[in-house]
Short mmCIF file of C-alpha atoms in Angstrom, two decimals:
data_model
loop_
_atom_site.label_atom_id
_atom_site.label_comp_id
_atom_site.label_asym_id
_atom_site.label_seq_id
_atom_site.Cartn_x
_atom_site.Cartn_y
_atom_site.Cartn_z
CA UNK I 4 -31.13 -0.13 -19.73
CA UNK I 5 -29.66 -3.35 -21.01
CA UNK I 6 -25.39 -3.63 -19.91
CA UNK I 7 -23.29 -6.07 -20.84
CA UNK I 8 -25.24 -7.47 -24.06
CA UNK I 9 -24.37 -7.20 -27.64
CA UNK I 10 -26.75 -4.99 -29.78
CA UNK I 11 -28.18 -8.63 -31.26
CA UNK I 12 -28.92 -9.97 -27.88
CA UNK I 13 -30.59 -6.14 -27.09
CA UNK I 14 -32.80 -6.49 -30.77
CA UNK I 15 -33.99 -10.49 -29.77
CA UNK I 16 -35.12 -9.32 -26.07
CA UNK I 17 -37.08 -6.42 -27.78
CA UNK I 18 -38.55 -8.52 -30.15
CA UNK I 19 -39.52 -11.01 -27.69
CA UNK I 20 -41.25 -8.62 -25.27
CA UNK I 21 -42.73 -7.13 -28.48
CA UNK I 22 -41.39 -3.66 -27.89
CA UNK I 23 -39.36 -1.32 -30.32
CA UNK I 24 -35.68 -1.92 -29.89
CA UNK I 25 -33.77 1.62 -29.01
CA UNK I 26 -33.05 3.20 -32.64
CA UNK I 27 -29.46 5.71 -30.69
CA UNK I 28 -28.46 2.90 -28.55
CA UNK I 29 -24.34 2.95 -28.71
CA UNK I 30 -22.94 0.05 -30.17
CA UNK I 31 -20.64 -1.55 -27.42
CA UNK I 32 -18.76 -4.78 -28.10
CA UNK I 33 -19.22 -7.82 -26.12
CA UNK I 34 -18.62 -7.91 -22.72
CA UNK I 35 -18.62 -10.00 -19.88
CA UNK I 36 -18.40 -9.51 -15.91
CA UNK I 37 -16.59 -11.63 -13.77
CA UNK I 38 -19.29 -13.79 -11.64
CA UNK I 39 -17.08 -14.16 -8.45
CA UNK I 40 -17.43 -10.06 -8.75
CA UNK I 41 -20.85 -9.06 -8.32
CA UNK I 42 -24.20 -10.77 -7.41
CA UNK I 43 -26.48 -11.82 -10.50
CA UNK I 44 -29.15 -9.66 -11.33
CA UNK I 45 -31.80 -12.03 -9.99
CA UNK I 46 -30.57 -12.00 -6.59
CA UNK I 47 -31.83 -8.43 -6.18
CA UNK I 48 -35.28 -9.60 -7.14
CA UNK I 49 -37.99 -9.51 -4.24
CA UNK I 50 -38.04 -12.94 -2.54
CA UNK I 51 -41.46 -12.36 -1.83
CA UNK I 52 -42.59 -11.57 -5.83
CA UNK I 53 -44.85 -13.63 -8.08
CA UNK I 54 -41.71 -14.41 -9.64
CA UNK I 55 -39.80 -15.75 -6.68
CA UNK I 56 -38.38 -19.28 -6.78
CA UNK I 57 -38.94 -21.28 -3.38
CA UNK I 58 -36.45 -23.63 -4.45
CA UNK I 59 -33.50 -21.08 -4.25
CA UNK I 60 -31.99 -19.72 -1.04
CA UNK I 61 -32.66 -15.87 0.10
CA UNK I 62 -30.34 -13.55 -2.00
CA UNK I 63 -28.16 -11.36 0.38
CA UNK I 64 -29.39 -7.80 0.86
CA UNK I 65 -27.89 -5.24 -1.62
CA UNK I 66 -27.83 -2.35 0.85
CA UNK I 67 -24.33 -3.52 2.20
CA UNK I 68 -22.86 -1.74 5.16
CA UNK I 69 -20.41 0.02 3.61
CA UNK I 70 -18.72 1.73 6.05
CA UNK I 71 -14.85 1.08 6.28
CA UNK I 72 -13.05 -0.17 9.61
CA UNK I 73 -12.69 1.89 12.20
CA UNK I 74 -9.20 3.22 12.46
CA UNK I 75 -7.23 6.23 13.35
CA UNK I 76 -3.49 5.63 11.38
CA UNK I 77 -3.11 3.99 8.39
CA UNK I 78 -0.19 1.93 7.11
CA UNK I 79 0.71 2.56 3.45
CA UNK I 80 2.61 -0.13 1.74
CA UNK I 81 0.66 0.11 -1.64
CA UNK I 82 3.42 2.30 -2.67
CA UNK I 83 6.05 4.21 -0.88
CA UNK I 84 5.97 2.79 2.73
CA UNK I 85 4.52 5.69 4.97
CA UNK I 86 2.47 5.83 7.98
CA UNK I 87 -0.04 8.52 7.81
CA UNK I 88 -3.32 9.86 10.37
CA UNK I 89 -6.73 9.45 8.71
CA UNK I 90 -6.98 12.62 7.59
CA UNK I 91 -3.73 12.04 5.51
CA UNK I 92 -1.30 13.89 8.04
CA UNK I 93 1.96 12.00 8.11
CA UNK I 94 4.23 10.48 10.67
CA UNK I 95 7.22 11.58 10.85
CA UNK I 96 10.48 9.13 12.40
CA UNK I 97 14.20 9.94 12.84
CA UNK I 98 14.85 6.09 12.01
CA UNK I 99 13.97 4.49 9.01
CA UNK I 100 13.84 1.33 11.14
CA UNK I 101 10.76 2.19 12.84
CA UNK I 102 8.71 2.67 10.06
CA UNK I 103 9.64 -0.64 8.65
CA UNK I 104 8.99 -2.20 12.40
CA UNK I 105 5.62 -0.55 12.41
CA UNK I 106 5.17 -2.54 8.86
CA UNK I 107 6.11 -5.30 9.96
CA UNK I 108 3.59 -5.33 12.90
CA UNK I 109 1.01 -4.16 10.48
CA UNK I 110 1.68 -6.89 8.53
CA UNK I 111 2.34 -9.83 11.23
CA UNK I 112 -1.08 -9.50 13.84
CA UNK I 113 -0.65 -13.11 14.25
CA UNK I 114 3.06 -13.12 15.18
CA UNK I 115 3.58 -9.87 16.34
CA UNK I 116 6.50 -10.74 19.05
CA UNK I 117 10.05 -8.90 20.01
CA UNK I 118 11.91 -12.09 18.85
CA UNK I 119 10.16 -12.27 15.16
CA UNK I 120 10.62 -8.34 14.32
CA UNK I 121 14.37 -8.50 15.88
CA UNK I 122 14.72 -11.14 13.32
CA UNK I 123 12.96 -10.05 10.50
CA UNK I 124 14.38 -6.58 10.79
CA UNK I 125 17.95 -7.27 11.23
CA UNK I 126 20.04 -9.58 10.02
CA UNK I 127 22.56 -9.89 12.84
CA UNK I 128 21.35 -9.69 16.26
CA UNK I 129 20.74 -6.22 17.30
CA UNK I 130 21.39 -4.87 21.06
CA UNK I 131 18.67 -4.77 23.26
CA UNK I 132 18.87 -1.01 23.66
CA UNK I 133 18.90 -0.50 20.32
CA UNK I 134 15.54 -2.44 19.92
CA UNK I 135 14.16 -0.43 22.82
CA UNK I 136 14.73 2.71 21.06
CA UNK I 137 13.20 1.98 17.78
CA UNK I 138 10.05 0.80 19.77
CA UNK I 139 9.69 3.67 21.66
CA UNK I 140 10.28 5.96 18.89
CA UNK I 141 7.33 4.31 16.93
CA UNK I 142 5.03 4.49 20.09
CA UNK I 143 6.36 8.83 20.24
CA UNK I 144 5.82 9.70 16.98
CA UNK I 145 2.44 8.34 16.28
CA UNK I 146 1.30 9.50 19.70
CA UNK I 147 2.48 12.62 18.13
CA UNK I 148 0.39 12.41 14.82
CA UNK I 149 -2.32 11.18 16.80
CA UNK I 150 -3.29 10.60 20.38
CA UNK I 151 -3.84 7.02 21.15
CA UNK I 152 -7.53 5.98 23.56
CA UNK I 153 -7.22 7.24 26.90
CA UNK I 154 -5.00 4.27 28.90
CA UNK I 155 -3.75 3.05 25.67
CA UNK I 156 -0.96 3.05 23.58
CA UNK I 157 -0.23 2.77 19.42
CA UNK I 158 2.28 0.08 20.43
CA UNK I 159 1.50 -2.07 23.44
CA UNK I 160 3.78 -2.28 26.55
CA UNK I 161 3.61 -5.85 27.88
CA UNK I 162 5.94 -8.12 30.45
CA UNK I 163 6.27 -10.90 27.43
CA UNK I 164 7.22 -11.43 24.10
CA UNK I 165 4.71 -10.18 22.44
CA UNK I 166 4.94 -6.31 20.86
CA UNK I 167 0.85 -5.75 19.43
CA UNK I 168 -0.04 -3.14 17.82
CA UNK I 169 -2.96 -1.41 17.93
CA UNK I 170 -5.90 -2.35 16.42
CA UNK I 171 -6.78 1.20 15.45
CA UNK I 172 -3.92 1.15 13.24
CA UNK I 173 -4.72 -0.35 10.28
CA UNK I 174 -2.68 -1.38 6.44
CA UNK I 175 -4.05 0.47 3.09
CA UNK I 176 -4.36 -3.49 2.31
CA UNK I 177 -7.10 -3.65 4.90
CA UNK I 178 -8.82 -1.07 3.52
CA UNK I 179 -8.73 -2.45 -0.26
CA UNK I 180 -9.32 -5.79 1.15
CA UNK I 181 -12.82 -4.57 3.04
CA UNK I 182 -13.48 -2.81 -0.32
CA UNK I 183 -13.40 -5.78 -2.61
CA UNK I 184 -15.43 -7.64 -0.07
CA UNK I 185 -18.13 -4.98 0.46
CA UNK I 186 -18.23 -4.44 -3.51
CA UNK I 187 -19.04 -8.31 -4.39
CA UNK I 188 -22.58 -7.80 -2.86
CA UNK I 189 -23.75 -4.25 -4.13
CA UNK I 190 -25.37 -4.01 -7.08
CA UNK I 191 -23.05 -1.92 -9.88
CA UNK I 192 -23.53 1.64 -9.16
CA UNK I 193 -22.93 1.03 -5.54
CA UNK I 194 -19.74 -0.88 -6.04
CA UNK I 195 -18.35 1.98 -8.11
CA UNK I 196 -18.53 4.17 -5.34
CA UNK I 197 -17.19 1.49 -2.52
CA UNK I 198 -14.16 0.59 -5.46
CA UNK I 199 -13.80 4.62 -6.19
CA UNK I 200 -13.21 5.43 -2.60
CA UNK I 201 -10.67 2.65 -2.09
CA UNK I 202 -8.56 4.10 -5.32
CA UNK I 203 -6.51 6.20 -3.07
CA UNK I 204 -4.86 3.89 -1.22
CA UNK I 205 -2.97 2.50 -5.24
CA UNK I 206 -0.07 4.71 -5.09
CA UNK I 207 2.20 2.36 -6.82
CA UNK I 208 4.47 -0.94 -6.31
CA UNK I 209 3.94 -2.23 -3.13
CA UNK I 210 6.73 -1.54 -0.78
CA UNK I 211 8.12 0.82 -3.20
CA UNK I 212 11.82 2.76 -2.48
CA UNK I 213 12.42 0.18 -0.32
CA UNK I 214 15.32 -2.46 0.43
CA UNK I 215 13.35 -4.67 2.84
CA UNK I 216 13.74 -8.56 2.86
CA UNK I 217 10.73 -9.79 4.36
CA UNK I 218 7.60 -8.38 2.46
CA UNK I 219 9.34 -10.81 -0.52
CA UNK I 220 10.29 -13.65 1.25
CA UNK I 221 7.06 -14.13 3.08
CA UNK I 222 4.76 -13.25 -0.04
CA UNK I 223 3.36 -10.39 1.48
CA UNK I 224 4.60 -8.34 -1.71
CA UNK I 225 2.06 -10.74 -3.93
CA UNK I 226 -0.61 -10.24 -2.05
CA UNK I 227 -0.46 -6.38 -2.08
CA UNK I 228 0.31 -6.73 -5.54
CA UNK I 229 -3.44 -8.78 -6.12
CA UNK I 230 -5.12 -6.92 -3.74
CA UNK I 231 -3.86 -3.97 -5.83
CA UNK I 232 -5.21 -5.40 -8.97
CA UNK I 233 -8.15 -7.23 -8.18
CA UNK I 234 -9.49 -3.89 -7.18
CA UNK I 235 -8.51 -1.82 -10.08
CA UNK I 236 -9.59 -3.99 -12.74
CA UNK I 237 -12.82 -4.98 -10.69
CA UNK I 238 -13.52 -1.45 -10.62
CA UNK I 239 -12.69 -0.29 -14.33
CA UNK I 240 -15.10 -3.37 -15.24
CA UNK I 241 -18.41 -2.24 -13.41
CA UNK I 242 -17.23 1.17 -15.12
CA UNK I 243 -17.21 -0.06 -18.51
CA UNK I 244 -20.76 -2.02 -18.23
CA UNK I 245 -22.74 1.69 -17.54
CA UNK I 246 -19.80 3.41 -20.01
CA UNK I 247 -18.52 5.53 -17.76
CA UNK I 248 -14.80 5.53 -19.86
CA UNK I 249 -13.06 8.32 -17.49
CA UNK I 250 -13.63 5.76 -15.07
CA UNK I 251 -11.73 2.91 -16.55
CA UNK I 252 -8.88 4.92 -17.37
CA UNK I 253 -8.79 6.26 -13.92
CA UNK I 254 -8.60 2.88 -12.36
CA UNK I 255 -6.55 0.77 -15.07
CA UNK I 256 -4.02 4.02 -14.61
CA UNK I 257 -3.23 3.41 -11.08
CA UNK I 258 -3.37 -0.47 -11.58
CA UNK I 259 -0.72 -0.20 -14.12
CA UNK I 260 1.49 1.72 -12.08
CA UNK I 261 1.28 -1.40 -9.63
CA UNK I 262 1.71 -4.50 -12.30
CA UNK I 263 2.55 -2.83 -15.93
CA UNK I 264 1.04 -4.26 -19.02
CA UNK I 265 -1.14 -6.29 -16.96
CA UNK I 266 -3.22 -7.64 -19.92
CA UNK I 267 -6.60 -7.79 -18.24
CA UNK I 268 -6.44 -4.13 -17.48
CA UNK I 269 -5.16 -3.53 -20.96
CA UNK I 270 -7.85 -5.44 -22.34
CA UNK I 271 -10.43 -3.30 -20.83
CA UNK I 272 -8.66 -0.16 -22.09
CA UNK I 273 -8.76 -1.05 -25.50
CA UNK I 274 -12.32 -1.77 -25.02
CA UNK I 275 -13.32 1.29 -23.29
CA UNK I 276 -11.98 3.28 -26.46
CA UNK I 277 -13.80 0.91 -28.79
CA UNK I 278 -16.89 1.81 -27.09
CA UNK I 279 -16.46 5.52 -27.94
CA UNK I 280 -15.47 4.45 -31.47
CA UNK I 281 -11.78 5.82 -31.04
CA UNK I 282 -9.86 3.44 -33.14
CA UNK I 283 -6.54 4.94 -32.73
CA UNK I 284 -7.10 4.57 -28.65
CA UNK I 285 -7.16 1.22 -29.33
CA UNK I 286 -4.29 0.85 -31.43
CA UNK I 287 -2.45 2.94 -29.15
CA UNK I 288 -2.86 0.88 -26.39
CA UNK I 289 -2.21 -2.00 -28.58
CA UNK I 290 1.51 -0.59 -29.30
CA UNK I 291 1.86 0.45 -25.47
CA UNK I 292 1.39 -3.68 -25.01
CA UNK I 293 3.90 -4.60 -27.71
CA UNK I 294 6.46 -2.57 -26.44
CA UNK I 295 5.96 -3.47 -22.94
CA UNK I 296 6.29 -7.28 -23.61
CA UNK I 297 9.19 -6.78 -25.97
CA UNK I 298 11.08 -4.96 -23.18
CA UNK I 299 10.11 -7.53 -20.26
CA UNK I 300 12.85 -9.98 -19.89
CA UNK I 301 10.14 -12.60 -18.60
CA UNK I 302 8.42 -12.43 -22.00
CA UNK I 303 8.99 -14.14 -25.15
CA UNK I 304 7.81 -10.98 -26.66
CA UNK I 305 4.81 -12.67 -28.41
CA UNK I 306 1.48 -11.20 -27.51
CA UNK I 307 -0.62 -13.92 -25.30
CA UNK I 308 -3.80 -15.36 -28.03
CA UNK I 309 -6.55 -13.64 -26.07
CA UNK I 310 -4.91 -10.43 -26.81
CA UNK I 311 -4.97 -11.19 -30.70
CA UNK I 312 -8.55 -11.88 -30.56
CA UNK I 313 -9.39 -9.09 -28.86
CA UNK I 314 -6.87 -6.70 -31.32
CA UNK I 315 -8.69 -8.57 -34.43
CA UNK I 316 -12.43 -7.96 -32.63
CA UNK I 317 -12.04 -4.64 -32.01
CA UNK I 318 -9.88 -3.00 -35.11
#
């Protein structure tokens, strides 16, 4: 089954191999994968074949490992901040400080000290009883979501600095992150289902209902925000190359919650209805983009080129 080529490219290959070129095969317009996404076809090839190349290095194995990190509370920041058990239970705090101090930590492995989250958190300086508390309510109420390893708690005690959290207690970042990574070496049908099961975790704008400073300030907001996307369109790409449509829409939905009119994402949209031969999908989604660039203050309110050659190649 040929994906990604143009019915011209499909007609020359079956004239070259001197078989009869498929007379139902759906016309699907041009479309091209993103290299730093998935492995080329040829590095699924035996090594060993007649065909092999000595000249070029082993391909890495396509049956990936793709089992996520082990972990037993997750983080949420892409969307409403939350802390939640793996099975999706929630934690629930008295203070809204301690779920933004368990962010933070989430967020700062390499840093995690008293003296950085009594900064970060507050902007005057905060008692030391007051600090004490919101620890110690973050190490109660995820001890009562979950039970930390015998010996062991969610928020270590020590006689320094240093606050760690647990590494059992992982971000919905980490999770898309070891997603994107697993996905770039599986061949397309298994990096549907490695993107698919990472969807979840896209609830929305990072950090979402939120006032804090830091997550800006420190460009940990633009890296959820990629993360985010690089995910979603990577998936609703593979989707479009075996036209599965539901799929594209499911993914470019939840990326646009994250970055609206993201053109990429639009892009494939409009595509995914040209390949079921709905023109007024596509000029829909067309008018969705011209009103969302008219209202963004950013924007000059002129559609970017590549969109106008993709309007004029598909309608």
């Amino acid at each position: 089954m040929p994906i990604g080529l143009t019915p011209d490219a499909v007609d020359a290959l079956a004239a070259l191999t001197d078989v009869p070129a498929a007379v139902d095969r759906p016309s699907l317009p041009p479309h091209r994968l993103d290299d730093d996404r998935t492995m080329p076809p040829s590095a699924f090839l035996d090594p060993d074949g007649d065909d092999a190349d000595p000249d070029v290095d082993e391909p890495v194995e396509a049956d990936v490992d793709m089992e996520v990190p082990d972990h037993r509370l997750v983080v949420r920041l892409l969307g409403p901040v939350s802390v939640e058990s793996r099975d999706g239970v929630p934690v629930e705090f008295e203070r809204s400080k301690t779920k933004e101090l368990i962010a933070w930590l989430a967020t700062h492995r390499d840093r995690s000290t008293r003296s950085s989250a009594r900064a970060a958190l507050w902007d005057l300086d905060v008692r030391d009883a007051t600090f004490s508390n919101v620890v110690s309510e973050a190490r109660r109420a995820m001890a009562r979501c979950v039970e930390p390893p015998d010996g062991e708690e969610w928020v270590g005690r020590t006689m320094t600095d240093d606050l760690p959290l647990h590494d059992l207690v992982v971000t919905d970042v980490d999770l898309v992150r070891h997603a994107i990574d697993t996905a770039r070496l599986q061949p397309p049908a298994m990096a549907i289902e490695t993107l698919r099961n990472a969807l979840v975790w896209v609830s929305g704008v990072p950090f979402e209902g939120t006032s804090y400073l830091w997550p800006d300030a420190e460009g940990i907001t633009s890296d959820c925000v990629l993360r985010a996307i690089t995910l979603t369109t990577s998936l609703a790409e593979h989707c479009l190359s075996v036209g599965d449509v539901e799929g594209v829409f499911e993914a470019t939905g939840r990326g646009l919650r994250v970055l609206p009119a993201h053109e990429e994402m639009i892009a494939v949209r409009m595509r995914a209805y040209a390949t079921v031969g709905d023109r007024a999908g596509v000029s829909h989604e067309w008018e969705s983009y011209e009103r969302a660039i008219t209202a963004d203050p950013w924007s000059d309110g002129e559609p970017s080129p590549e969109m106008l050659d993709l309007r004029r190649e598909l309608m």
